Amino acid sequence: MQLTVLIKSTEPNLTPPKKTPRYLIRFSVRRIQINKTMAESVELPSRLAILPFRNKVLLPGAIIRIRCTSPTSVKLVEQELWQREDKGLIGILPVRDAAETEVKPVGPTISQDGDTLDQSSKVHGASSDSHKLDAKAQNDVVHWHNRGVAARALHLSRGVEKPSGRVTYIVVLEGLCRFSVQELSTRGTYHTARISSLEMNKTEMEQVEHDPDFIMLSRQFKATAMELISVLEQKQKTGGRTKVLLETVPVHKLADIFVASFEISFEEQLSMLDSVDAKLRLSKATELVDRHLQSIRVAEKITQKVEGQLSKSQKEFLLRQQMRAIKEELGDNDDDEDDLAALERKMQSAGMPQSIWKHAHRELRRLKKMQPQQPGYSSSRAYLDLLADLPWQKASEEHEMDLKSAQERLDSDHYGLAKVKQRIIEYLAVRKLKPDARGPVLCFVGPPGVGKTSLASSIAAALDRKFVRISLGGVKDEADIRGHRRTYIGSMPGRLIDGLKRVAVCNPVMLLDEIDKTGSDVRGDPASALLEVLDPEQNKTFNDHYLNDLSKVIFVATANRAQQIPPPLLDRMEVIELPGYTPEEKLKIAMKHLIPRVLDQHGLSSEYLQIPEGMVQLVIQRYTREAGVRNLERNLASLARAAAVRVAEQEQVVPLNKEVQGLTTPLLENRLTDGAEVEMEVIPMDVNSRDISNTFRITSPLVVNEAILEKVLGPPKFDGREAAERVAAPGICVGLVWTTFGGEVQFVEATEMVGKGDLHLTGQLGDVIKESAQIALTWVRARAADLRLASAEGINLLEGRDIHIHFPAGAIPKDGPSAGVTLVTALVSLFSKKRVRSDTAMTGEMTLRGLVLPVGGIKDKILAAHRCGIKRVIIPERNLKDLVEVPSSVLVNLEILLAKRMEDVLEQALEGGCPWRHQSKL
Ligand code: ADP
């Protein structure tokens, strides 16, 4: 029975073809035949004819094919193999060249007069090679190894060369077992040797097989061999035939078979041959098999990588070629070269300062060396584009500033705001006298819609400079100000530099909008970057990761609340407050500024739309409740849109015939005077003649009245009765709070129910306001007897009941201490069943002892109360000084009540005063 095993080439990718060994079997496909004898021991004669193997080793289990051409080897084959009936045995003995022995001598050295045989692959070549080798070998000193392998001829073929008549043999030999040379002698032309077998006999074999070390080693070897086989089979997709080998052949023989199939050095082959001890052989073989396995894996990895890269770059190449062809077809073949040349030209004409130019030029040189598909190419390109686009030298021309015309400009754009305008004129005057003056940055602080942005843009207009607005609301990342580091893919310049690029001049007025809304987190602190921007000493070299120099920019900032601006930033700014407008001011602003602007924006004039003052007042009272005028402007715009639709509808309809000429709209007149043919337009079936004639009545302006107001703006959103309606029951009262939208009216509702004395709070309240509620309840309970809420001292006010306090507009988060007095008032009203006056609003913090402490934002709060139709406002006594800021037109309409202690508040707030105190006005 014969078992045929195919083992594929071991290192197909790593080994270049010319390195294929001359003697060993070619590694592309290697065939190892194992016959029955492989598994059995072989009886060796005491003498064997010796065929020398130059610098190669035949290991047991290996099969080779050799071609014998030299007279010595031909003689040997003829006598020992060819002329024998049975298949004869010969010994294969490695010999080492003299040159090699200098390094490492092995075995006896005798003068060689025969030939050495080379491996089959060599023999496949021209026979002359073999002769050369023979000639070279002659008289060479060669070193015989003292161990060899007995081999059996599996196949013999004889040939006669023509025309020389020289006989040659091709022999297929199978290595069988190791022997050691006792004595080497010459028989006629070839060598023979007295030998002794090195194979283990049966008992030795059994002994070894029970050795635990051997068992361990053979397990290890088999596992590694199995792994190798799996890898090879995977590559070849062959069946599992090789695995059978592992089961059938004794493991110490397997070691030889596996090693024989690898390409290893002569030294390693010799050392394998010398490994007579089975354990030693196994451990050596395991090491070699493992090394081989690893090298296959590495080779595989490299192949995969190379293949991947190749196919990717090939694909890109193909696509690029296609793109080029398409561009050529389109006559659009400006390639990257031209592109970069254009970029360079643009950079040259950008007028960069020397230092930046040097840096940019270095970057350009780098870019030129890069492939467009290389990572970093596009970001580098975008960077240079930006540098070329930035306004290095381009500046708005600065004219001699005329303060009078600046004042006129401010007056024409804005109503009122005398103090603010005055401060702006002062600022401009300083700039006029000393253009590079490093005064503080102006910062307009106030609720939305009070004209902060438009004032800044008026400053730009007065200075004849371009205006750019940078929104800082919600900026948490320092990179938004400073730009990303250029090492990031997709890095971008900061907002400031981006703004400069947009405005295309280096000296604009730059508005840093909502500077109080920047926050800081892990991504850095934008405020510190802004500090650098606003500091005149530093902004010359402001280090955006892209570039520097903001020294020619005039900065103006806006904020809703000054308190929320980081203190170091605030320190560099001059805060100008815009508190919000009274209804009278709003009316004036609407009549003088907003209505003309809105009409203009909608392509209308007073011929089409008229909004009487009374109606504007109604819009202010019923449809807006804000500190600024933004919603007012929005509502006016809604009215303008309605009028625009009306006008446009009239203009669109075209008459059916020329008889209606006299009744036309301006559009139609133009058409007719042009002498063009009158166009036909289909009039819908359901439009009757009356409608048509109505349409052509000469347009009268749309005069807004209350009905139109309701039709366009919907039912009124606010009316003066809100407070009165809501404060209808005990336990409810009106507070005044401060938000980013300015002052606001805040209702507080308290109610009681059966319970265990708990306090429930709702309306998205912050910690401070929750604590205020606790303080309020504690104070009321402590003073229950004094306030006549309980019949006697020591009675628990909360006995058997829970209290619930709610702040309506539950979706809006609320916090702050200024609701203290409002909370107490609501609770006292609840317990005493006395209503709070609906025309009275209050603000103030309260201590546990009942003292009323001052609070912030008084001016805004009083304005808010006024807007809501409140008639009386209770404020802490210590806030008296803040009243100077409140416009007198508001103060005359309000009764301001000052409170020092909580009792003062209750006295004024509760209907009918406080019965337990002698009624007196504060
Ligand atoms: P802010 O920046 O404070 O939020 P804006 O500057 O955007 O407000 O103002 C909103 C609108 O109100 C703008 O159209 C502005 O012209 C107008 N406006 C605000 N105050 C006045 C004023 N005093 N006179 C004329 N128009 C004003």
PDB file of C-alpha atoms in Angstrom, residues 300-503:
ATOM      1  CA  GLU A 300       1.022  35.678   3.829  1.00  0.00           C
ATOM      2  CA  LYS A 301       0.575  38.919   5.708  1.00  0.00           C
ATOM      3  CA  ILE A 302       3.018  40.700   3.455  1.00  0.00           C
ATOM      4  CA  THR A 303       1.340  39.328   0.364  1.00  0.00           C
ATOM      5  CA  GLN A 304      -2.057  40.463   1.548  1.00  0.00           C
ATOM      6  CA  LYS A 305      -0.747  43.921   2.317  1.00  0.00           C
ATOM      7  CA  VAL A 306       1.021  44.275  -0.978  1.00  0.00           C
ATOM      8  CA  GLU A 307      -1.984  42.974  -2.842  1.00  0.00           C
ATOM      9  CA  GLY A 308      -4.274  45.403  -1.017  1.00  0.00           C
ATOM     10  CA  GLN A 309      -2.046  48.360  -1.724  1.00  0.00           C
ATOM     11  CA  LEU A 310      -1.569  47.401  -5.289  1.00  0.00           C
ATOM     12  CA  SER A 311      -5.218  47.039  -6.009  1.00  0.00           C
ATOM     13  CA  LYS A 312      -6.024  50.335  -4.256  1.00  0.00           C
ATOM     14  CA  SER A 313      -3.408  52.325  -6.098  1.00  0.00           C
ATOM     15  CA  GLN A 314      -4.301  50.594  -9.339  1.00  0.00           C
ATOM     16  CA  LYS A 315      -7.911  51.574  -8.802  1.00  0.00           C
ATOM     17  CA  GLU A 316      -6.950  55.158  -8.067  1.00  0.00           C
ATOM     18  CA  PHE A 317      -4.749  55.253 -11.110  1.00  0.00           C
ATOM     19  CA  LEU A 318      -7.569  53.958 -13.253  1.00  0.00           C
ATOM     20  CA  LEU A 319     -10.036  56.502 -11.883  1.00  0.00           C
ATOM     21  CA  ARG A 320      -7.535  59.301 -12.351  1.00  0.00           C
ATOM     22  CA  GLN A 321      -6.974  58.293 -15.933  1.00  0.00           C
ATOM     23  CA  GLN A 322     -10.705  58.266 -16.492  1.00  0.00           C
ATOM     24  CA  MET A 323     -11.061  61.667 -14.880  1.00  0.00           C
ATOM     25  CA  ARG A 324      -8.336  63.069 -17.067  1.00  0.00           C
ATOM     26  CA  ALA A 325     -10.026  61.634 -20.147  1.00  0.00           C
ATOM     27  CA  ILE A 326     -13.369  63.146 -19.114  1.00  0.00           C
ATOM     28  CA  LYS A 327     -11.758  66.510 -18.491  1.00  0.00           C
ATOM     29  CA  GLU A 328     -10.049  66.396 -21.837  1.00  0.00           C
ATOM     30  CA  GLU A 329     -13.371  65.593 -23.473  1.00  0.00           C
ATOM     31  CA  LEU A 330     -14.896  68.592 -21.746  1.00  0.00           C
ATOM     32  CA  GLY A 331     -11.951  70.786 -22.669  1.00  0.00           C
ATOM     33  CA  ASP A 332     -11.496  71.362 -18.974  1.00  0.00           C
ATOM     34  CA  ASN A 333      -8.053  70.023 -18.307  1.00  0.00           C
ATOM     35  CA  ASP A 334      -6.591  72.405 -15.823  1.00  0.00           C
ATOM     36  CA  ASP A 335      -4.601  70.009 -13.756  1.00  0.00           C
ATOM     37  CA  ASP A 336      -3.055  70.318 -10.350  1.00  0.00           C
ATOM     38  CA  GLU A 337       0.054  71.997 -11.673  1.00  0.00           C
ATOM     39  CA  ASP A 338      -1.918  74.966 -12.988  1.00  0.00           C
ATOM     40  CA  ASP A 339      -3.966  74.936  -9.871  1.00  0.00           C
ATOM     41  CA  LEU A 340      -0.964  75.307  -7.614  1.00  0.00           C
ATOM     42  CA  ALA A 341       0.537  77.945  -9.868  1.00  0.00           C
ATOM     43  CA  ALA A 342      -2.702  79.916  -9.558  1.00  0.00           C
ATOM     44  CA  LEU A 343      -2.579  79.497  -5.797  1.00  0.00           C
ATOM     45  CA  GLU A 344       0.978  80.769  -5.727  1.00  0.00           C
ATOM     46  CA  ARG A 345       0.013  83.820  -7.760  1.00  0.00           C
ATOM     47  CA  LYS A 346      -2.870  84.476  -5.414  1.00  0.00           C
ATOM     48  CA  MET A 347      -0.559  84.168  -2.415  1.00  0.00           C
ATOM     49  CA  GLN A 348       1.937  86.551  -3.956  1.00  0.00           C
ATOM     50  CA  SER A 349      -0.693  89.178  -4.520  1.00  0.00           C
ATOM     51  CA  ALA A 350      -2.209  88.789  -1.048  1.00  0.00           C
ATOM     52  CA  GLY A 351       0.372  91.124   0.474  1.00  0.00           C
ATOM     53  CA  MET A 352       1.280  88.952   3.430  1.00  0.00           C
ATOM     54  CA  PRO A 353       3.809  90.241   5.917  1.00  0.00           C
ATOM     55  CA  GLN A 354       7.309  88.849   5.422  1.00  0.00           C
ATOM     56  CA  SER A 355       7.139  86.388   8.312  1.00  0.00           C
ATOM     57  CA  ILE A 356       3.828  84.911   7.183  1.00  0.00           C
ATOM     58  CA  TRP A 357       4.973  84.798   3.580  1.00  0.00           C
ATOM     59  CA  LYS A 358       8.029  82.765   4.534  1.00  0.00           C
ATOM     60  CA  HIS A 359       5.899  80.328   6.442  1.00  0.00           C
ATOM     61  CA  ALA A 360       3.313  80.102   3.666  1.00  0.00           C
ATOM     62  CA  HIS A 361       5.948  79.618   1.029  1.00  0.00           C
ATOM     63  CA  ARG A 362       7.484  76.745   2.952  1.00  0.00           C
ATOM     64  CA  GLU A 363       4.051  75.149   3.173  1.00  0.00           C
ATOM     65  CA  LEU A 364       3.519  75.620  -0.560  1.00  0.00           C
ATOM     66  CA  ARG A 365       6.809  73.902  -1.369  1.00  0.00           C
ATOM     67  CA  ARG A 366       5.716  70.985   0.782  1.00  0.00           C
ATOM     68  CA  LEU A 367       2.352  70.898  -0.961  1.00  0.00           C
ATOM     69  CA  LYS A 368       3.960  70.784  -4.372  1.00  0.00           C
ATOM     70  CA  LYS A 369       5.793  67.633  -3.430  1.00  0.00           C
ATOM     71  CA  MET A 370       2.633  65.912  -2.271  1.00  0.00           C
ATOM     72  CA  GLN A 371       0.242  63.803  -4.265  1.00  0.00           C
ATOM     73  CA  PRO A 372      -3.317  65.176  -4.262  1.00  0.00           C
ATOM     74  CA  GLN A 373      -4.578  61.926  -2.794  1.00  0.00           C
ATOM     75  CA  GLN A 374      -2.051  61.996   0.044  1.00  0.00           C
ATOM     76  CA  PRO A 375      -3.459  62.580   3.515  1.00  0.00           C
ATOM     77  CA  GLY A 376      -2.931  66.152   4.564  1.00  0.00           C
ATOM     78  CA  TYR A 377      -2.925  67.502   1.033  1.00  0.00           C
ATOM     79  CA  SER A 378      -6.369  68.970   1.164  1.00  0.00           C
ATOM     80  CA  SER A 379      -5.982  70.504   4.634  1.00  0.00           C
ATOM     81  CA  SER A 380      -2.674  72.047   3.625  1.00  0.00           C
ATOM     82  CA  ARG A 381      -4.291  73.325   0.441  1.00  0.00           C
ATOM     83  CA  ALA A 382      -7.243  74.790   2.345  1.00  0.00           C
ATOM     84  CA  TYR A 383      -4.830  76.481   4.734  1.00  0.00           C
ATOM     85  CA  LEU A 384      -2.912  78.163   1.942  1.00  0.00           C
ATOM     86  CA  ASP A 385      -6.145  79.166   0.251  1.00  0.00           C
ATOM     87  CA  LEU A 386      -7.220  80.828   3.449  1.00  0.00           C
ATOM     88  CA  LEU A 387      -3.904  82.634   3.827  1.00  0.00           C
ATOM     89  CA  ALA A 388      -4.207  83.872   0.275  1.00  0.00           C
ATOM     90  CA  ASP A 389      -7.803  84.984   0.837  1.00  0.00           C
ATOM     91  CA  LEU A 390      -7.206  86.891   4.045  1.00  0.00           C
ATOM     92  CA  PRO A 391      -7.173  90.674   3.890  1.00  0.00           C
ATOM     93  CA  TRP A 392      -3.548  91.272   4.861  1.00  0.00           C
ATOM     94  CA  GLN A 393      -3.294  94.734   3.432  1.00  0.00           C
ATOM     95  CA  LYS A 394      -6.813  95.391   2.243  1.00  0.00           C
ATOM     96  CA  ALA A 395      -8.444  97.920   4.523  1.00  0.00           C
ATOM     97  CA  SER A 396     -11.467 100.186   4.359  1.00  0.00           C
ATOM     98  CA  GLU A 397     -10.201 103.625   3.618  1.00  0.00           C
ATOM     99  CA  GLU A 398     -10.329 105.726   6.744  1.00  0.00           C
ATOM    100  CA  HIS A 399     -11.695 109.196   6.169  1.00  0.00           C
ATOM    101  CA  GLU A 400     -11.249 112.140   8.405  1.00  0.00           C
ATOM    102  CA  MET A 401     -13.925 111.462  10.955  1.00  0.00           C
ATOM    103  CA  ASP A 402     -16.663 114.034  11.314  1.00  0.00           C
ATOM    104  CA  LEU A 403     -18.152 113.752  14.795  1.00  0.00           C
ATOM    105  CA  LYS A 404     -21.167 115.784  13.839  1.00  0.00           C
ATOM    106  CA  SER A 405     -22.125 113.500  11.034  1.00  0.00           C
ATOM    107  CA  ALA A 406     -21.436 110.525  13.312  1.00  0.00           C
ATOM    108  CA  GLN A 407     -23.899 111.981  15.822  1.00  0.00           C
ATOM    109  CA  GLU A 408     -26.413 112.519  13.030  1.00  0.00           C
ATOM    110  CA  ARG A 409     -25.972 108.987  11.896  1.00  0.00           C
ATOM    111  CA  LEU A 410     -26.575 107.624  15.398  1.00  0.00           C
ATOM    112  CA  ASP A 411     -29.610 109.866  15.801  1.00  0.00           C
ATOM    113  CA  SER A 412     -31.063 108.873  12.491  1.00  0.00           C
ATOM    114  CA  ASP A 413     -30.666 105.156  13.256  1.00  0.00           C
ATOM    115  CA  HIS A 414     -31.809 105.194  16.868  1.00  0.00           C
ATOM    116  CA  TYR A 415     -34.385 106.932  18.913  1.00  0.00           C
ATOM    117  CA  GLY A 416     -33.516 108.058  22.430  1.00  0.00           C
ATOM    118  CA  LEU A 417     -30.517 106.423  24.088  1.00  0.00           C
ATOM    119  CA  ALA A 418     -28.998 109.832  24.647  1.00  0.00           C
ATOM    120  CA  LYS A 419     -26.481 108.653  27.221  1.00  0.00           C
ATOM    121  CA  VAL A 420     -25.404 105.731  25.130  1.00  0.00           C
ATOM    122  CA  LYS A 421     -24.963 107.861  22.058  1.00  0.00           C
ATOM    123  CA  GLN A 422     -22.993 110.378  24.106  1.00  0.00           C
ATOM    124  CA  ARG A 423     -20.600 107.652  25.229  1.00  0.00           C
ATOM    125  CA  ILE A 424     -20.181 106.413  21.672  1.00  0.00           C
ATOM    126  CA  ILE A 425     -19.354 109.927  20.443  1.00  0.00           C
ATOM    127  CA  GLU A 426     -16.766 110.229  23.192  1.00  0.00           C
ATOM    128  CA  TYR A 427     -15.267 106.963  22.099  1.00  0.00           C
ATOM    129  CA  LEU A 428     -15.134 108.099  18.495  1.00  0.00           C
ATOM    130  CA  ALA A 429     -13.633 111.447  19.513  1.00  0.00           C
ATOM    131  CA  VAL A 430     -10.759 109.682  21.250  1.00  0.00           C
ATOM    132  CA  ARG A 431     -10.178 107.556  18.184  1.00  0.00           C
ATOM    133  CA  LYS A 432     -10.162 110.657  16.037  1.00  0.00           C
ATOM    134  CA  LEU A 433      -7.476 112.316  18.120  1.00  0.00           C
ATOM    135  CA  LYS A 434      -5.409 109.207  18.564  1.00  0.00           C
ATOM    136  CA  PRO A 435      -6.281 106.571  15.968  1.00  0.00           C
ATOM    137  CA  ASP A 436      -4.231 103.828  17.638  1.00  0.00           C
ATOM    138  CA  ALA A 437      -5.615 104.641  21.084  1.00  0.00           C
ATOM    139  CA  ARG A 438      -5.912 101.560  23.207  1.00  0.00           C
ATOM    140  CA  GLY A 439      -9.023 102.379  25.146  1.00  0.00           C
ATOM    141  CA  PRO A 440     -11.305  99.722  26.557  1.00  0.00           C
ATOM    142  CA  VAL A 441     -13.647  97.767  24.320  1.00  0.00           C
ATOM    143  CA  LEU A 442     -17.258  98.986  24.338  1.00  0.00           C
ATOM    144  CA  CYS A 443     -19.702  96.394  25.585  1.00  0.00           C
ATOM    145  CA  PHE A 444     -23.445  96.960  25.239  1.00  0.00           C
ATOM    146  CA  VAL A 445     -25.357  95.135  27.934  1.00  0.00           C
ATOM    147  CA  GLY A 446     -29.103  94.705  27.912  1.00  0.00           C
ATOM    148  CA  PRO A 447     -32.036  92.442  27.072  1.00  0.00           C
ATOM    149  CA  PRO A 448     -32.627  91.288  23.502  1.00  0.00           C
ATOM    150  CA  GLY A 449     -33.977  93.740  20.946  1.00  0.00           C
ATOM    151  CA  VAL A 450     -32.867  96.945  22.615  1.00  0.00           C
ATOM    152  CA  GLY A 451     -30.571  97.910  19.754  1.00  0.00           C
ATOM    153  CA  LYS A 452     -27.162  96.611  20.806  1.00  0.00           C
ATOM    154  CA  THR A 453     -26.300  95.149  17.423  1.00  0.00           C
ATOM    155  CA  SER A 454     -27.699  98.029  15.462  1.00  0.00           C
ATOM    156  CA  LEU A 455     -25.715 100.505  17.573  1.00  0.00           C
ATOM    157  CA  ALA A 456     -22.525  98.616  16.790  1.00  0.00           C
ATOM    158  CA  SER A 457     -23.330  98.665  13.110  1.00  0.00           C
ATOM    159  CA  SER A 458     -23.985 102.418  13.354  1.00  0.00           C
ATOM    160  CA  ILE A 459     -20.516 102.824  14.838  1.00  0.00           C
ATOM    161  CA  ALA A 460     -19.097 101.013  11.802  1.00  0.00           C
ATOM    162  CA  ALA A 461     -21.091 103.260   9.490  1.00  0.00           C
ATOM    163  CA  ALA A 462     -19.943 106.382  11.359  1.00  0.00           C
ATOM    164  CA  LEU A 463     -16.332 105.238  11.011  1.00  0.00           C
ATOM    165  CA  ASP A 464     -16.870 104.244   7.392  1.00  0.00           C
ATOM    166  CA  ARG A 465     -15.734 100.735   8.101  1.00  0.00           C
ATOM    167  CA  LYS A 466     -17.136  97.355   7.268  1.00  0.00           C
ATOM    168  CA  PHE A 467     -19.097  95.563   9.956  1.00  0.00           C
ATOM    169  CA  VAL A 468     -18.895  91.885  10.887  1.00  0.00           C
ATOM    170  CA  ARG A 469     -20.770  90.046  13.611  1.00  0.00           C
ATOM    171  CA  ILE A 470     -19.262  87.038  15.367  1.00  0.00           C
ATOM    172  CA  SER A 471     -21.767  85.096  17.391  1.00  0.00           C
ATOM    173  CA  LEU A 472     -20.203  83.703  20.543  1.00  0.00           C
ATOM    174  CA  GLY A 473     -23.381  82.262  22.061  1.00  0.00           C
ATOM    175  CA  GLY A 474     -22.732  78.696  23.169  1.00  0.00           C
ATOM    176  CA  VAL A 475     -19.071  78.700  22.201  1.00  0.00           C
ATOM    177  CA  LYS A 476     -17.397  76.263  24.552  1.00  0.00           C
ATOM    178  CA  ASP A 477     -14.441  75.191  22.519  1.00  0.00           C
ATOM    179  CA  GLU A 478     -11.344  77.338  22.553  1.00  0.00           C
ATOM    180  CA  ALA A 479     -10.681  76.173  19.007  1.00  0.00           C
ATOM    181  CA  ASP A 480     -13.755  78.142  17.904  1.00  0.00           C
ATOM    182  CA  ILE A 481     -11.899  81.320  18.787  1.00  0.00           C
ATOM    183  CA  ARG A 482      -8.343  80.288  18.176  1.00  0.00           C
ATOM    184  CA  GLY A 483      -8.802  77.850  15.316  1.00  0.00           C
ATOM    185  CA  HIS A 484      -8.000  74.161  15.372  1.00  0.00           C
ATOM    186  CA  ARG A 485      -4.468  72.964  15.480  1.00  0.00           C
ATOM    187  CA  ARG A 486      -3.453  72.362  11.946  1.00  0.00           C
ATOM    188  CA  THR A 487      -2.504  68.794  12.663  1.00  0.00           C
ATOM    189  CA  TYR A 488      -6.170  67.809  12.786  1.00  0.00           C
ATOM    190  CA  ILE A 489      -7.778  66.624   9.647  1.00  0.00           C
ATOM    191  CA  GLY A 490     -10.541  69.045   8.846  1.00  0.00           C
ATOM    192  CA  SER A 491      -9.022  71.718  11.051  1.00  0.00           C
ATOM    193  CA  MET A 492     -10.532  75.129  10.587  1.00  0.00           C
ATOM    194  CA  PRO A 493      -9.648  78.676  11.437  1.00  0.00           C
ATOM    195  CA  GLY A 494     -11.334  80.281  14.415  1.00  0.00           C
ATOM    196  CA  ARG A 495     -14.471  82.386  14.079  1.00  0.00           C
ATOM    197  CA  LEU A 496     -12.548  85.651  14.233  1.00  0.00           C
ATOM    198  CA  ILE A 497     -10.251  84.847  11.357  1.00  0.00           C
ATOM    199  CA  ASP A 498     -13.186  83.416   9.477  1.00  0.00           C
ATOM    200  CA  GLY A 499     -15.003  86.710  10.041  1.00  0.00           C
ATOM    201  CA  LEU A 500     -12.046  88.636   8.685  1.00  0.00           C
ATOM    202  CA  LYS A 501     -12.060  86.465   5.599  1.00  0.00           C
ATOM    203  CA  ARG A 502     -15.786  87.071   5.114  1.00  0.00           C
ATOM    204  CA  VAL A 503     -15.509  90.816   5.432  1.00  0.00           C
TER     205      VAL A 503
END
